[in-house]
Each structure stands twice: as C-alpha cells, then as structure tokens.
Amino acid sequence: MEHIIGIDLGTTFSCIAFMEGDTPKVIPNLEGFATTPSVVSFTSSGKMIIGNTALRQAVTNPQNTLYAIKRIMGMKFNAKEIEQFKKRVPYGLTEAENGDVMIEVQSRTISPQELSSIILKYLKKCAESFLGEDISKAVITVPAHFNEHQRQATKDAAKIAGLDIIRVINEPTAACLAHGLNSRKNTKAAVYDMGGGTFDISIVEIEDGVFNVLATSGNTFLGGEDFDNRIADWIKDDFQKETDIDLSSDGLALQRIKEAAENAKRELSFSVESEINLPFILSHKTGSKHIKKILSRKKLEDMTKDLIQETFPFMDKALADCGLESKDIEEVILVGGQTRMPLLKKMITDYFQKQPIEDINPEEIVARGAAIQSEILQKNLSDLVLLLDVTPFSLGIETENRKYTKVIEKNTTIPTKKTMSFTTVEDNQRRVKIHVLQGENENAEENVSLAVFNLVGIGLAPAGVPEIDVTFEINADGLVQVSAKDMETGREQKIEVQPSSGLSAEELNKIIKRSIEEQKKSDAEGIDHGKT
Ligand code: AMP
C-alpha cells in the first residue's frame, strides 16, 4: 500500500513522518537531519536553494532568503500583524490585487502559498528518496487557531507541490495522538505548543480512545523567534552603547546577530553560559568592529520571562472555555523546540502543578501524530481512535447595522452543520447579501471576512416575512461551506462560497503548471534542492 506521509509544516522548521508497522518514524531530509528549516533562498544567479543550505547562506543574502512564511499564509497585506512582521524581516512584502500579502524577491512577486509549496515539494522529495516510492498523499498539520484562509492557503500550497491532502489536523491534536495512541486510559491533557513563530494551547479529553479537543487558544505571533529577537536587540543595543554605532539598517549584521542569538538561546537550554562571538561585524572608518560577549542563562531568563508569562492568559482562557481549572489537567504535553527552555518547563510545571511528559522530541511529535492520523484514515481505524476537533473561532454572518450574528459558536466539535433563519429588512426585497464572517466581535468589521455572496430571487413579501435559512457546514478538515435557502418560495438555491481572498482556481492551476515546468528545468540543470 502506498505510504501517506504526515507533514508538520512549521514556521521555522518542518518535519515529516510515516508509519513503519505500528510506529511513527521521522523521515530524515536529504542531508540526514530530522527537521528541515522552512527557508527558501534565491541566489544572485537565480538559483533556488531550500532548507539547511538556504539557512546557511541567509547571512550573506538576507533580502533573498525567505523564512517564517507560515506567519503570513492566508493573510491580508493590511492586517496589523503584517505591519509588525514587515519590520522584522529583511525581505520585501507587497499587496496582491485581492488584498492578499505577497513576497517580493528579485523583481518578482510570489505568494506565500507558492513559497510554502517549494518547501513541501522538497519534503515530498525527501520522503520519496527515503521510502523509494512516489508519494502523492499526505496529512498536514496547522496551528489550532489558523482561520479559514490560513487553512485553505496551506492546502493550496500542498496542491501546488503535487500533494493531495487527505486531512488537515490541528497541531496540538496531532501531538495528543502521538502520545495517546498507546495509552488507553481516560485523561485530560493540556498541549502547550511553542515553535518558532506561533503559540497554541489546547485542552484535550481522551476517553476510551476518543480524543476530544475541548478548547484551543493561542497567539499566531508569539514564538521562539521573539526570544531570539530579545537577545538580538540586547546585542545590538550594547554594541551601540559601546561604539555609538547603530546597526539597525545593516541587514547583514542584523542577520548574523540574529543567528548568533538563536544559537546562544539553544545552547543555554543545556548550559548556563554561552559565548557570542561575531568577528568583523562592521568595517568602520575607525577600524573593524567585533562583538564578543557572554550571555548567561539567568540573563536570558530575565530578558524573556515575560514572553512565557504572555502565554498564561491564553491558558487561563482555554481552561475557562471548557470549565476546567489547572488542577483538573492530568497530563501536560510540551510541543515545539522552544519548550526545551528550562525556565519555560519550570513555569509550565508550576502552572499545572504537574511535570510535563518528555518522552518524544518536541520538534518531532506533531509530524509523528500526523503520520498516525494517516494510518487511521488509510486503514479506516476511525472506530478504534476517534479524533474530534473543535472550531477555533465562531462563524456567522453580517446582519442589520453592521452587526455580527454567530451561527456556529467557537469550540463546537467538528464536523458540524447548523442552520439559522434570517429575514429581509425592506418590503419586496428580492436579494440579500450574505457576508460570511469568522470571529467573536459583535461588530461585523472587527471579524475576519470569509466570503460574500448574494441570494437572489426572493419572493415578493413585506419586510420580515421571508424566511431565509443559512446553513453552515464544517467538514472534518475544518473547511467551511455556507449555503442559503429561501423558505418563503420553497425554491432552494445552493450557493457555493468562494473565499474572498486566497488563490483562485485559475491562479492555482497557472502556478501548478509553472511549477511543473520549473521542476523539469531544475532537474535538467541540477538545481540545488537542499543538498550540499
Ligand atoms: P519548531 O518549530 O518546533 O522546530 O521550533 C523551533 C523553535 O524552537 C526555534 O525558535 C528554535 O530556536 C527553538 N529551539 C530549538 N531548540 C531549542 C533549544 N534547545 N532551546 C530553546 N529553544 C530551542
């Protein structure tokens, strides 16, 4: 039987796994590493490099080295998070015609979907080389609070890469699966996931082999990179104090500082001191400048403790959403490389008054869970292990006076289907505009706009008489369909909801075609896909 791989497409690192018998196994990349940096770079000759090789040359080619793409997947250019993000990355961003964010590189613009597809294609190639067979199907994971656009963008990226996504699952759910498959006991778990760019907390109930995600909360803009930035700012500020030179506009120096900051942070999870050594950081009229300093674990903790504390209100909220207290949690699962930090482990242990489970590498656990999910789907074991997820946000439509009416409340178990009745506001109104929204705010404009469509041909009637049933359906992947029906005339009108942003089918096909041609060309020219 063809293998279906599990993919954890991470902000900073990605990981893939497959099932070998009953055990999920991580597939190493072409260089033999368990995880691959989610980085794509273009050299001055237009050559594309991926993964470790791309990361290694980020220092010398910052503008053309594209990382943290997951943070902008499915997002609008004018989102306030993009404003923040723009200041942090050395590459350019621009706006697509439909308002989506695009990346500018070497005088061309690329969508986040296409860039992610390059990483996915590389991962597919690693799996094919390792397993010795073609791979066409995968289960992919996304942060629990990814909205509709972000989920769709992830699926589109996989499609461009030639992968058929048989299921999209939430990362914390995958983590639970990786831990829970072997344990048949009934329990309540908290999954604390902090990777490179995102933070998620999920409360999961496991009962007789059934996994039920009771609540999820988190922040798409809080992760390991924020810790790196704190260290980088400290290095930069100290350098300025000592030399009166501001490195803020020196992209190359900043990139080197950031890399050194991350290395020091990683080292400090295992030792109490780390030396930061950056010779020739700047050639200046007063002579070459160097950076050499010691960062202690204590200093790192002082600089970043508040970032860990920032996660606490999300934990309080997730627990409150499902009516639990921290003492009700029996298992704590840590996911993501950043959770290796000793202070983080201690603060989480104190919060839950419980030692976290630590028997699987935190960077691999999600991909392993995705591989297990693929096995469940392939062998139709869903009666053995049921995986119930919840909607991370409420869904509904815009109603009178720009208000928002929820149809499906957040934390509803999916798949789900719900119908709500609406009516007209004017006499003899023949059409209604249905604006589909995702979010919690009572004002329509404060929520994420998913789609707009018109229901036409409503029967002549005074205001408030027609009954228009709006049905929301969310499938097991968390993807949403909305339909509307005029009950007054009895005429049923099915309406397909097209996302108001993201790639259209036409654009997607164009990119797929171009990608196949580029692949052929790169195979012929031997373009580097991550191999050194
Ligand atoms: P992930 O996306 O799960 O691979 O997590 C990536 C994040 O984990 C990055 O911000 C890394 O810097 C961070 N990370 C990896 N190893 C460690 C470590 N030993 N200590 C602290 N953070 C780490």
Coordinates of C-alpha atoms and ligand atoms in Angstrom, one line a residue:
M1 CA 0.0 0.0 0.0
E2 CA 1.2 3.5 -0.9
H3 CA 2.6 5.4 2.1
I4 CA 0.8 8.5 3.2
I5 CA 3.1 10.9 4.9
G6 CA 2.4 13.1 7.9
I7 CA 3.7 16.7 7.4
D8 CA 4.3 19.3 10.1
L9 CA 4.9 22.4 8.0
G10 CA 6.5 24.6 10.7
T11 CA 7.2 28.3 10.8
T12 CA 10.9 27.8 11.3
F13 CA 11.4 24.0 10.9
S14 CA 9.3 21.3 9.1
C15 CA 9.3 17.6 9.8
I16 CA 7.8 14.6 8.0
A17 CA 7.0 11.1 9.3
F18 CA 5.5 7.8 8.1
M19 CA 4.2 4.7 9.8
E20 CA 6.6 1.8 9.9
G21 CA 4.3 -1.0 11.2
D22 CA 2.7 0.4 14.3
T23 CA 5.3 3.1 14.9
P24 CA 5.6 6.6 13.5
K25 CA 9.1 7.2 12.2
V26 CA 10.6 10.6 11.3
I27 CA 11.9 10.7 7.7
P28 CA 15.3 12.4 7.5
N29 CA 15.9 15.1 4.9
L30 CA 18.4 14.7 2.1
E31 CA 21.1 15.8 4.5
G32 CA 20.1 13.3 7.1
F33 CA 18.5 15.8 9.6
A34 CA 15.2 15.1 11.3
T35 CA 13.9 18.6 10.7
T36 CA 14.3 21.0 7.7
P37 CA 14.5 24.7 8.0
S38 CA 11.4 26.2 6.3
V39 CA 13.6 28.5 4.3
V40 CA 13.8 29.2 0.6
S41 CA 16.6 31.3 -0.9
F42 CA 17.4 32.7 -4.4
T43 CA 21.0 33.3 -5.3
S44 CA 22.2 36.2 -7.5
S45 CA 22.2 33.8 -10.5
G46 CA 18.5 33.0 -9.8
K47 CA 19.3 29.5 -8.4
M48 CA 16.8 28.4 -5.8
I49 CA 18.0 26.7 -2.6
I50 CA 16.0 25.1 0.2
G51 CA 16.4 24.1 3.8
N52 CA 19.7 23.9 5.6
T53 CA 21.7 25.3 2.6
A54 CA 19.3 28.2 2.3
L55 CA 19.6 28.9 6.1
R56 CA 23.4 28.8 6.0
Q57 CA 23.6 31.5 3.3
A58 CA 20.9 33.7 4.9
V59 CA 23.7 35.8 6.4
T60 CA 25.2 36.8 3.0
N61 CA 21.9 37.0 1.1
P62 CA 19.3 38.3 3.6
Q63 CA 17.0 40.1 1.1
N64 CA 16.5 37.0 -1.0
T65 CA 16.3 34.5 1.9
L66 CA 12.6 33.9 2.7
Y67 CA 11.7 32.4 6.1
A68 CA 8.8 32.4 8.5
I69 CA 6.4 32.3 5.6
K70 CA 3.8 30.4 7.7
R71 CA 3.2 33.7 9.6
I72 CA 1.8 35.3 6.5
M73 CA -0.1 32.4 5.0
G74 CA -3.6 33.4 4.0
M75 CA -3.2 36.9 5.4
K76 CA -4.2 40.3 4.1
F77 CA -1.5 42.9 3.4
N78 CA -3.2 45.5 5.5
A79 CA -3.5 43.2 8.6
K80 CA -1.9 44.8 11.7
E81 CA 0.2 41.7 12.2
I82 CA 1.8 42.2 8.8
E83 CA 2.8 45.7 9.8
Q84 CA 4.7 44.1 12.7
F85 CA 6.1 41.3 10.6
K86 CA 7.4 43.7 7.9
K87 CA 9.7 45.4 10.4
R88 CA 11.2 42.1 11.4
V89 CA 12.2 40.6 8.1
P90 CA 14.8 41.7 5.6
Y91 CA 12.7 40.8 2.5
G92 CA 10.0 42.8 0.8
L93 CA 6.2 42.4 1.0
T94 CA 3.6 43.8 -1.3
E95 CA -0.1 43.7 -1.9
A96 CA -1.9 41.4 -4.4
E97 CA -4.9 42.7 -6.4
N98 CA -7.2 40.9 -4.0
G99 CA -5.5 42.4 -1.0
D100 CA -3.5 39.3 0.0
V101 CA 0.1 39.7 1.1
M102 CA 2.8 38.7 -1.4
I103 CA 6.5 38.4 -1.1
E104 CA 8.9 40.5 -3.3
V105 CA 12.0 38.8 -4.4
Q106 CA 14.4 39.6 -7.2
S107 CA 11.9 41.8 -9.0
R108 CA 9.1 39.2 -8.9
T109 CA 6.3 38.7 -6.5
I110 CA 5.5 35.3 -5.1
S111 CA 2.5 34.2 -3.0
P112 CA 3.1 32.6 0.4
Q113 CA 1.3 29.5 -0.9
E114 CA 3.8 29.1 -3.7
L115 CA 6.8 29.6 -1.4
S116 CA 5.5 27.0 1.0
S117 CA 4.9 24.7 -1.9
I118 CA 8.6 24.8 -2.6
I119 CA 9.3 23.6 0.9
L120 CA 6.6 20.9 0.6
K121 CA 8.0 19.7 -2.7
Y122 CA 11.4 19.4 -1.1
L123 CA 9.9 17.4 1.8
K124 CA 8.0 15.2 -0.7
K125 CA 11.3 14.5 -2.5
C126 CA 13.0 13.6 0.8
A127 CA 10.2 11.1 1.5
E128 CA 10.3 9.6 -2.0
S129 CA 14.1 9.2 -1.7
F130 CA 13.8 7.6 1.7
L131 CA 10.9 5.3 1.0
G132 CA 11.9 4.5 -2.6
E133 CA 8.4 5.2 -4.0
D134 CA 6.3 8.1 -5.3
I135 CA 4.4 10.0 -2.6
S136 CA 1.1 11.7 -3.6
K137 CA -0.9 11.8 -0.4
A138 CA -0.4 13.5 3.0
V139 CA -1.9 14.5 6.2
I140 CA -0.8 18.1 7.1
T141 CA -1.0 20.0 10.4
V142 CA -1.9 23.6 11.1
P143 CA -1.9 25.7 14.3
A144 CA -5.2 25.1 16.1
H145 CA -6.3 28.7 15.7
F146 CA -5.5 29.1 12.0
N147 CA -8.5 30.7 10.4
E148 CA -10.3 29.5 7.2
H149 CA -8.0 31.5 4.8
Q150 CA -4.8 30.1 6.5
R151 CA -6.1 26.5 6.3
Q152 CA -7.1 26.9 2.7
A153 CA -3.7 28.6 1.8
T154 CA -1.9 25.6 3.4
K155 CA -4.0 23.1 1.3
D156 CA -3.3 25.2 -1.8
A157 CA 0.5 25.1 -1.1
A158 CA 0.3 21.3 -0.9
K159 CA -1.7 21.1 -4.1
I160 CA 1.0 23.1 -6.0
A161 CA 3.6 20.7 -4.6
G162 CA 1.7 17.8 -6.1
L163 CA 0.3 16.5 -2.8
D164 CA -3.3 15.5 -2.2
I165 CA -4.1 16.5 1.4
I166 CA -6.4 13.8 2.8
R167 CA -6.8 15.6 6.1
V168 CA -5.8 18.8 7.8
I169 CA -5.4 18.4 11.5
N170 CA -4.6 20.8 14.3
E171 CA -1.0 20.6 15.6
P172 CA -2.0 20.0 19.3
T173 CA -4.4 17.3 18.2
A174 CA -1.6 15.5 16.4
A175 CA 0.6 15.8 19.5
C176 CA -2.0 14.2 21.6
L177 CA -2.4 11.4 19.1
A178 CA 1.3 10.8 19.1
H179 CA 1.1 10.4 22.9
G180 CA -2.3 8.9 23.3
L181 CA -2.4 6.1 20.8
N182 CA -0.6 3.8 23.1
S183 CA -2.3 4.9 26.3
R184 CA -5.9 3.7 26.6
K185 CA -6.5 5.4 29.9
N186 CA -9.0 8.2 30.3
T187 CA -7.4 11.5 30.9
K188 CA -7.4 15.3 30.3
A189 CA -4.4 16.8 28.7
A190 CA -3.0 20.3 28.1
V191 CA -0.9 20.6 25.0
Y192 CA 1.4 23.6 25.2
D193 CA 3.0 24.2 21.8
M194 CA 5.6 26.8 21.2
G195 CA 7.5 26.6 18.0
G196 CA 9.4 29.2 16.1
G197 CA 6.6 31.6 15.4
T198 CA 3.3 30.5 17.0
F199 CA 1.9 29.5 20.3
D200 CA -1.0 27.2 20.9
I201 CA -2.6 25.8 24.0
S202 CA -5.2 23.0 23.7
I203 CA -7.2 21.2 26.3
V204 CA -7.9 17.6 25.2
E205 CA -10.0 15.0 26.7
I206 CA -9.1 11.3 26.0
E207 CA -11.8 8.8 26.9
D208 CA -11.8 5.2 25.8
G209 CA -9.6 6.0 22.9
V210 CA -11.6 9.0 21.8
F211 CA -9.7 12.3 21.5
N212 CA -11.9 15.3 22.1
V213 CA -10.3 18.8 21.8
L214 CA -12.3 20.7 24.4
A215 CA -10.8 24.1 23.8
T216 CA -8.0 25.9 22.0
S217 CA -6.4 29.3 22.4
G218 CA -3.2 30.9 21.3
N219 CA -1.3 33.6 19.5
T220 CA 0.0 33.3 15.9
F221 CA 2.6 35.9 16.6
L222 CA 4.4 34.6 19.7
G223 CA 7.2 32.0 19.4
G224 CA 10.9 31.2 19.6
E225 CA 11.8 34.0 17.2
D226 CA 10.6 36.5 19.8
F227 CA 13.1 35.1 22.2
D228 CA 15.8 35.4 19.5
N229 CA 14.8 39.0 18.9
R230 CA 15.2 39.9 22.5
I231 CA 18.7 38.6 22.6
A232 CA 19.5 40.2 19.2
D233 CA 18.2 43.6 20.5
W234 CA 20.3 43.2 23.6
I235 CA 23.5 42.5 21.5
K236 CA 22.7 45.4 19.1
D237 CA 21.9 47.9 21.9
D238 CA 25.0 47.0 23.9
F239 CA 27.0 47.4 20.7
Q240 CA 25.5 50.9 20.2
K241 CA 26.3 51.9 23.8
E242 CA 29.9 50.8 23.4
T243 CA 30.6 52.2 19.9
D244 CA 27.9 54.8 19.2
I245 CA 27.1 52.8 16.0
D246 CA 23.5 51.8 15.2
L247 CA 23.4 48.5 13.3
S248 CA 19.6 48.8 12.7
S249 CA 19.9 49.4 9.0
D250 CA 22.8 46.9 8.4
G251 CA 20.8 43.9 7.1
L252 CA 23.9 41.6 7.0
A253 CA 25.0 42.5 10.5
L254 CA 21.4 42.0 11.9
Q255 CA 21.1 38.6 10.3
R256 CA 24.4 37.5 11.8
I257 CA 23.4 38.8 15.2
K258 CA 20.0 37.0 15.0
E259 CA 21.7 33.7 14.0
A260 CA 24.1 34.1 16.9
A261 CA 21.2 34.9 19.3
E262 CA 19.3 31.8 18.4
N263 CA 22.4 29.6 18.8
A264 CA 23.1 31.1 22.2
K265 CA 19.5 30.5 23.2
R266 CA 19.6 26.9 22.2
E267 CA 22.9 26.3 24.0
L268 CA 21.5 27.9 27.1
S269 CA 18.9 25.1 27.4
F270 CA 21.8 22.8 28.2
S271 CA 24.5 25.0 29.7
V272 CA 24.5 28.0 32.0
E273 CA 26.6 30.3 29.8
S274 CA 27.1 30.9 26.1
E275 CA 29.7 32.9 24.3
I276 CA 28.5 35.1 21.5
N277 CA 31.4 35.8 19.0
L278 CA 30.8 37.8 15.9
P279 CA 34.2 39.0 14.5
F280 CA 34.2 41.7 11.8
I281 CA 30.5 42.7 12.3
L282 CA 31.3 46.0 10.7
S283 CA 34.1 47.6 8.8
H284 CA 34.1 51.2 10.0
K285 CA 36.3 54.3 9.4
T286 CA 37.6 53.9 12.9
G287 CA 38.6 50.2 12.2
S288 CA 36.9 46.8 12.0
K289 CA 34.4 46.2 14.8
H290 CA 33.8 42.9 16.6
I291 CA 31.2 41.5 19.0
K292 CA 32.3 39.2 21.8
K293 CA 30.2 38.7 24.9
I294 CA 28.9 36.2 27.3
L295 CA 25.2 35.5 27.8
S296 CA 24.2 33.7 31.0
R297 CA 21.1 31.6 31.3
K298 CA 20.0 33.9 34.1
K299 CA 20.3 36.9 31.9
L300 CA 18.3 35.2 29.1
E301 CA 15.6 34.3 31.6
D302 CA 15.4 37.8 32.9
M303 CA 15.1 39.1 29.3
T304 CA 12.4 36.7 28.2
K305 CA 10.4 35.6 31.3
D306 CA 7.6 38.0 30.2
L307 CA 7.2 36.2 26.9
I308 CA 6.4 33.0 28.8
Q309 CA 4.1 34.9 31.1
E310 CA 2.3 36.2 28.0
T311 CA 1.1 32.7 27.3
F312 CA -0.6 32.4 30.7
P313 CA -3.8 34.3 29.9
F314 CA -4.3 32.1 26.9
M315 CA -4.0 29.0 29.2
D316 CA -6.5 30.6 31.6
K317 CA -8.8 31.3 28.8
A318 CA -8.6 27.8 27.2
L319 CA -9.3 26.2 30.7
A320 CA -12.2 28.7 31.4
D321 CA -13.7 28.0 27.9
C322 CA -14.2 24.3 28.9
G323 CA -15.0 24.9 32.5
L324 CA -11.8 23.4 33.9
E325 CA -9.1 24.5 36.3
S326 CA -5.4 23.9 36.0
K327 CA -5.6 21.2 38.7
D328 CA -8.0 19.2 36.5
I329 CA -5.3 18.6 33.9
E330 CA -3.7 15.2 34.3
E331 CA -1.1 15.3 31.6
V332 CA 0.9 18.2 30.2
I333 CA 2.4 17.7 26.7
L334 CA 5.1 20.1 25.5
V335 CA 5.5 20.6 21.8
G336 CA 7.9 22.7 19.7
G337 CA 11.6 23.4 20.0
Q338 CA 11.1 26.4 22.3
T339 CA 9.7 24.3 25.1
R340 CA 13.2 22.9 25.6
M341 CA 14.0 26.1 27.5
P342 CA 14.4 25.1 31.2
L343 CA 12.6 28.2 32.6
L344 CA 9.6 27.6 30.3
K345 CA 9.4 24.0 31.5
K346 CA 9.6 25.1 35.1
M347 CA 6.9 27.8 34.7
I348 CA 4.5 25.4 33.0
T349 CA 5.2 22.8 35.6
D350 CA 4.3 25.3 38.3
Y351 CA 1.2 26.5 36.5
F352 CA -0.2 23.0 36.2
Q353 CA 1.5 21.6 39.3
K354 CA 2.5 18.7 37.2
Q355 CA 5.6 17.5 35.4
P356 CA 5.2 17.5 31.6
I357 CA 5.6 14.3 29.6
E358 CA 9.0 14.3 27.9
D359 CA 9.5 11.1 26.1
I360 CA 9.2 12.3 22.4
N361 CA 11.4 15.1 20.9
P362 CA 9.2 18.2 20.9
E363 CA 10.1 19.1 17.3
E364 CA 9.0 15.7 16.0
I365 CA 5.9 15.0 17.9
V366 CA 3.4 16.8 15.6
A367 CA 4.7 15.0 12.4
R368 CA 4.5 11.7 14.2
G369 CA 0.9 12.4 15.2
A370 CA 0.1 13.3 11.6
A371 CA 1.6 10.0 10.4
I372 CA -0.6 8.2 12.9
Q373 CA -3.7 10.1 11.6
S374 CA -2.8 9.0 8.1
E375 CA -2.7 5.4 9.2
I376 CA -6.1 5.8 10.9
L377 CA -7.6 7.2 7.7
Q378 CA -5.9 4.7 5.4
K379 CA -6.8 1.6 7.4
N380 CA -10.2 3.0 8.3
L381 CA -9.5 2.7 12.0
S382 CA -11.7 5.6 13.0
D383 CA -13.8 3.3 15.0
L384 CA -10.7 2.5 17.0
V385 CA -9.5 6.0 17.5
L386 CA -11.9 8.9 17.0
L387 CA -10.5 12.3 16.6
L388 CA -12.8 15.1 17.5
D389 CA -11.8 18.7 16.9
V390 CA -13.4 22.0 17.7
T391 CA -13.8 25.2 15.7
P392 CA -11.2 27.7 17.0
F393 CA -13.5 30.7 16.1
S394 CA -17.2 31.4 15.9
L395 CA -18.7 31.6 12.4
G396 CA -21.7 33.7 11.3
I397 CA -23.0 36.4 9.1
E398 CA -23.2 40.2 9.0
T399 CA -26.7 41.4 10.0
E400 CA -28.5 44.7 10.3
N401 CA -26.5 47.8 11.3
R402 CA -23.2 46.1 10.6
K403 CA -23.6 43.7 13.5
Y404 CA -22.5 40.1 13.5
T405 CA -24.7 37.1 14.3
K406 CA -22.9 33.9 15.2
V407 CA -24.3 30.7 13.6
I408 CA -21.7 28.3 14.9
E409 CA -20.2 29.1 18.3
K410 CA -16.4 28.6 18.8
N411 CA -15.3 25.4 20.4
T412 CA -18.1 23.4 18.7
T413 CA -17.0 19.9 17.9
I414 CA -16.5 19.3 14.1
P415 CA -17.6 18.1 11.7
T416 CA -20.8 20.1 12.3
K417 CA -23.7 21.6 10.4
K418 CA -26.1 24.3 11.7
T419 CA -28.9 26.2 10.1
M420 CA -30.3 29.6 11.3
S421 CA -33.2 31.6 9.9
F422 CA -32.8 35.2 8.8
T423 CA -35.2 37.6 7.0
T424 CA -35.4 40.7 4.9
V425 CA -35.3 44.3 6.2
E426 CA -37.2 46.0 3.3
D427 CA -40.5 45.4 1.7
N428 CA -40.3 43.3 -1.6
Q429 CA -36.6 42.8 -1.1
R430 CA -35.6 40.4 -3.9
R431 CA -32.0 39.8 -2.9
V432 CA -29.9 39.6 0.3
K433 CA -26.2 40.0 0.7
I434 CA -24.7 37.3 2.8
H435 CA -21.4 38.2 4.3
V436 CA -19.7 35.3 6.0
L437 CA -17.5 36.1 9.0
Q438 CA -15.3 34.4 11.4
G439 CA -14.5 35.8 14.8
E440 CA -16.0 36.9 18.2
N441 CA -16.6 40.6 17.9
E442 CA -20.2 41.9 17.8
N443 CA -19.3 44.4 15.2
A444 CA -19.1 42.8 11.7
E445 CA -16.0 44.8 10.6
E446 CA -13.9 43.6 13.6
N447 CA -14.1 40.0 12.4
V448 CA -12.3 38.1 9.5
S449 CA -14.3 38.3 6.3
L450 CA -14.5 34.9 4.7
A451 CA -16.8 35.4 1.7
V452 CA -19.7 37.5 0.3
F453 CA -22.5 36.2 -1.9
N454 CA -25.9 37.3 -2.9
L455 CA -29.1 35.2 -2.6
V456 CA -31.3 36.4 -5.4
G457 CA -34.9 35.7 -6.5
I458 CA -36.6 36.0 -3.1
G459 CA -40.4 36.1 -3.4
L460 CA -42.2 39.4 -3.1
A461 CA -43.2 40.0 0.5
P462 CA -43.2 42.6 3.2
A463 CA -40.0 43.1 5.3
G464 CA -39.5 40.5 7.9
V465 CA -41.8 37.9 6.2
P466 CA -39.4 35.8 4.1
E467 CA -37.5 33.1 5.9
I468 CA -34.0 32.6 4.7
D469 CA -32.2 29.6 6.1
V470 CA -28.5 30.0 6.2
T471 CA -26.6 26.7 6.7
F472 CA -23.0 26.5 7.8
E473 CA -21.2 23.2 7.3
I474 CA -17.7 22.5 8.6
N475 CA -16.1 19.3 7.4
A476 CA -13.5 17.2 9.3
D477 CA -10.7 19.3 7.9
G478 CA -12.2 22.5 9.4
L479 CA -13.1 23.8 6.0
V480 CA -16.3 25.8 5.8
Q481 CA -19.2 25.8 3.3
V482 CA -22.2 28.1 3.6
S483 CA -25.5 27.8 1.8
A484 CA -28.7 29.8 1.8
K485 CA -32.3 28.9 1.1
D486 CA -35.4 31.0 0.6
M487 CA -38.1 29.1 2.6
E488 CA -40.9 31.6 1.5
T489 CA -40.9 30.4 -2.1
G490 CA -39.8 27.0 -1.3
R491 CA -37.2 27.4 -4.0
E492 CA -33.8 26.1 -3.0
Q493 CA -30.8 27.9 -4.2
K494 CA -27.5 26.3 -3.4
I495 CA -24.7 28.7 -3.3
E496 CA -21.0 27.9 -3.4
V497 CA -18.9 30.1 -1.1
Q498 CA -15.8 31.3 -2.8
P499 CA -13.2 32.6 -0.4
S500 CA -12.9 36.4 -0.9
S501 CA -9.1 36.0 -0.8
G502 CA -6.5 33.4 -1.5
L503 CA -5.6 31.9 -4.9
S504 CA -8.4 31.4 -7.4
A505 CA -8.7 28.0 -9.2
E506 CA -7.3 29.7 -12.3
E507 CA -4.3 31.2 -10.4
L508 CA -3.7 27.9 -8.7
N509 CA -3.6 26.0 -12.0
K510 CA -1.3 28.5 -13.5
I511 CA 1.2 28.2 -10.6
I512 CA 1.0 24.4 -10.7
K513 CA 1.8 24.4 -14.5
R514 CA 4.7 26.8 -13.9
S515 CA 5.9 24.8 -11.0
I516 CA 6.0 21.6 -13.1
E517 CA 7.9 23.4 -15.8
E518 CA 10.4 24.8 -13.3
Q519 CA 10.8 21.4 -11.8
K520 CA 11.6 19.9 -15.2
K521 CA 14.1 22.7 -15.8
S522 CA 15.7 22.4 -12.4
D523 CA 16.0 18.6 -12.8
A524 CA 17.7 19.2 -16.1
E525 CA 20.0 21.9 -14.7
G526 CA 20.6 20.1 -11.4
I527 CA 19.3 23.0 -9.3
D528 CA 20.1 22.6 -5.6
H529 CA 17.2 21.4 -3.6
G530 CA 18.9 21.4 -0.2
K531 CA 21.7 19.1 -0.8
T532 CA 25.2 20.4 -0.1
Ligands
AMP1 P1 10.0 24.0 16.0 O1 9.2 24.9 15.1 O2 9.2 23.2 16.9 O3 11.1 23.3 15.3 O4 10.7 25.1 17.0 C1 11.6 26.0 16.5 C2 11.9 26.9 17.7 O5 12.5 26.2 18.7 C3 13.0 27.9 17.2 O6 12.7 29.2 17.7 C4 14.2 27.4 17.9 O7 15.2 28.4 18.2 C5 13.7 26.8 19.2 N1 14.6 25.8 19.8 C6 15.1 24.7 19.2 N2 15.9 24.0 20.0 C7 15.9 24.8 21.2 C8 16.5 24.6 22.5 N3 17.4 23.6 22.7 N4 16.3 25.6 23.4 C9 15.4 26.6 23.2 N5 14.8 26.8 22.0 C10 15.0 25.9 21.0

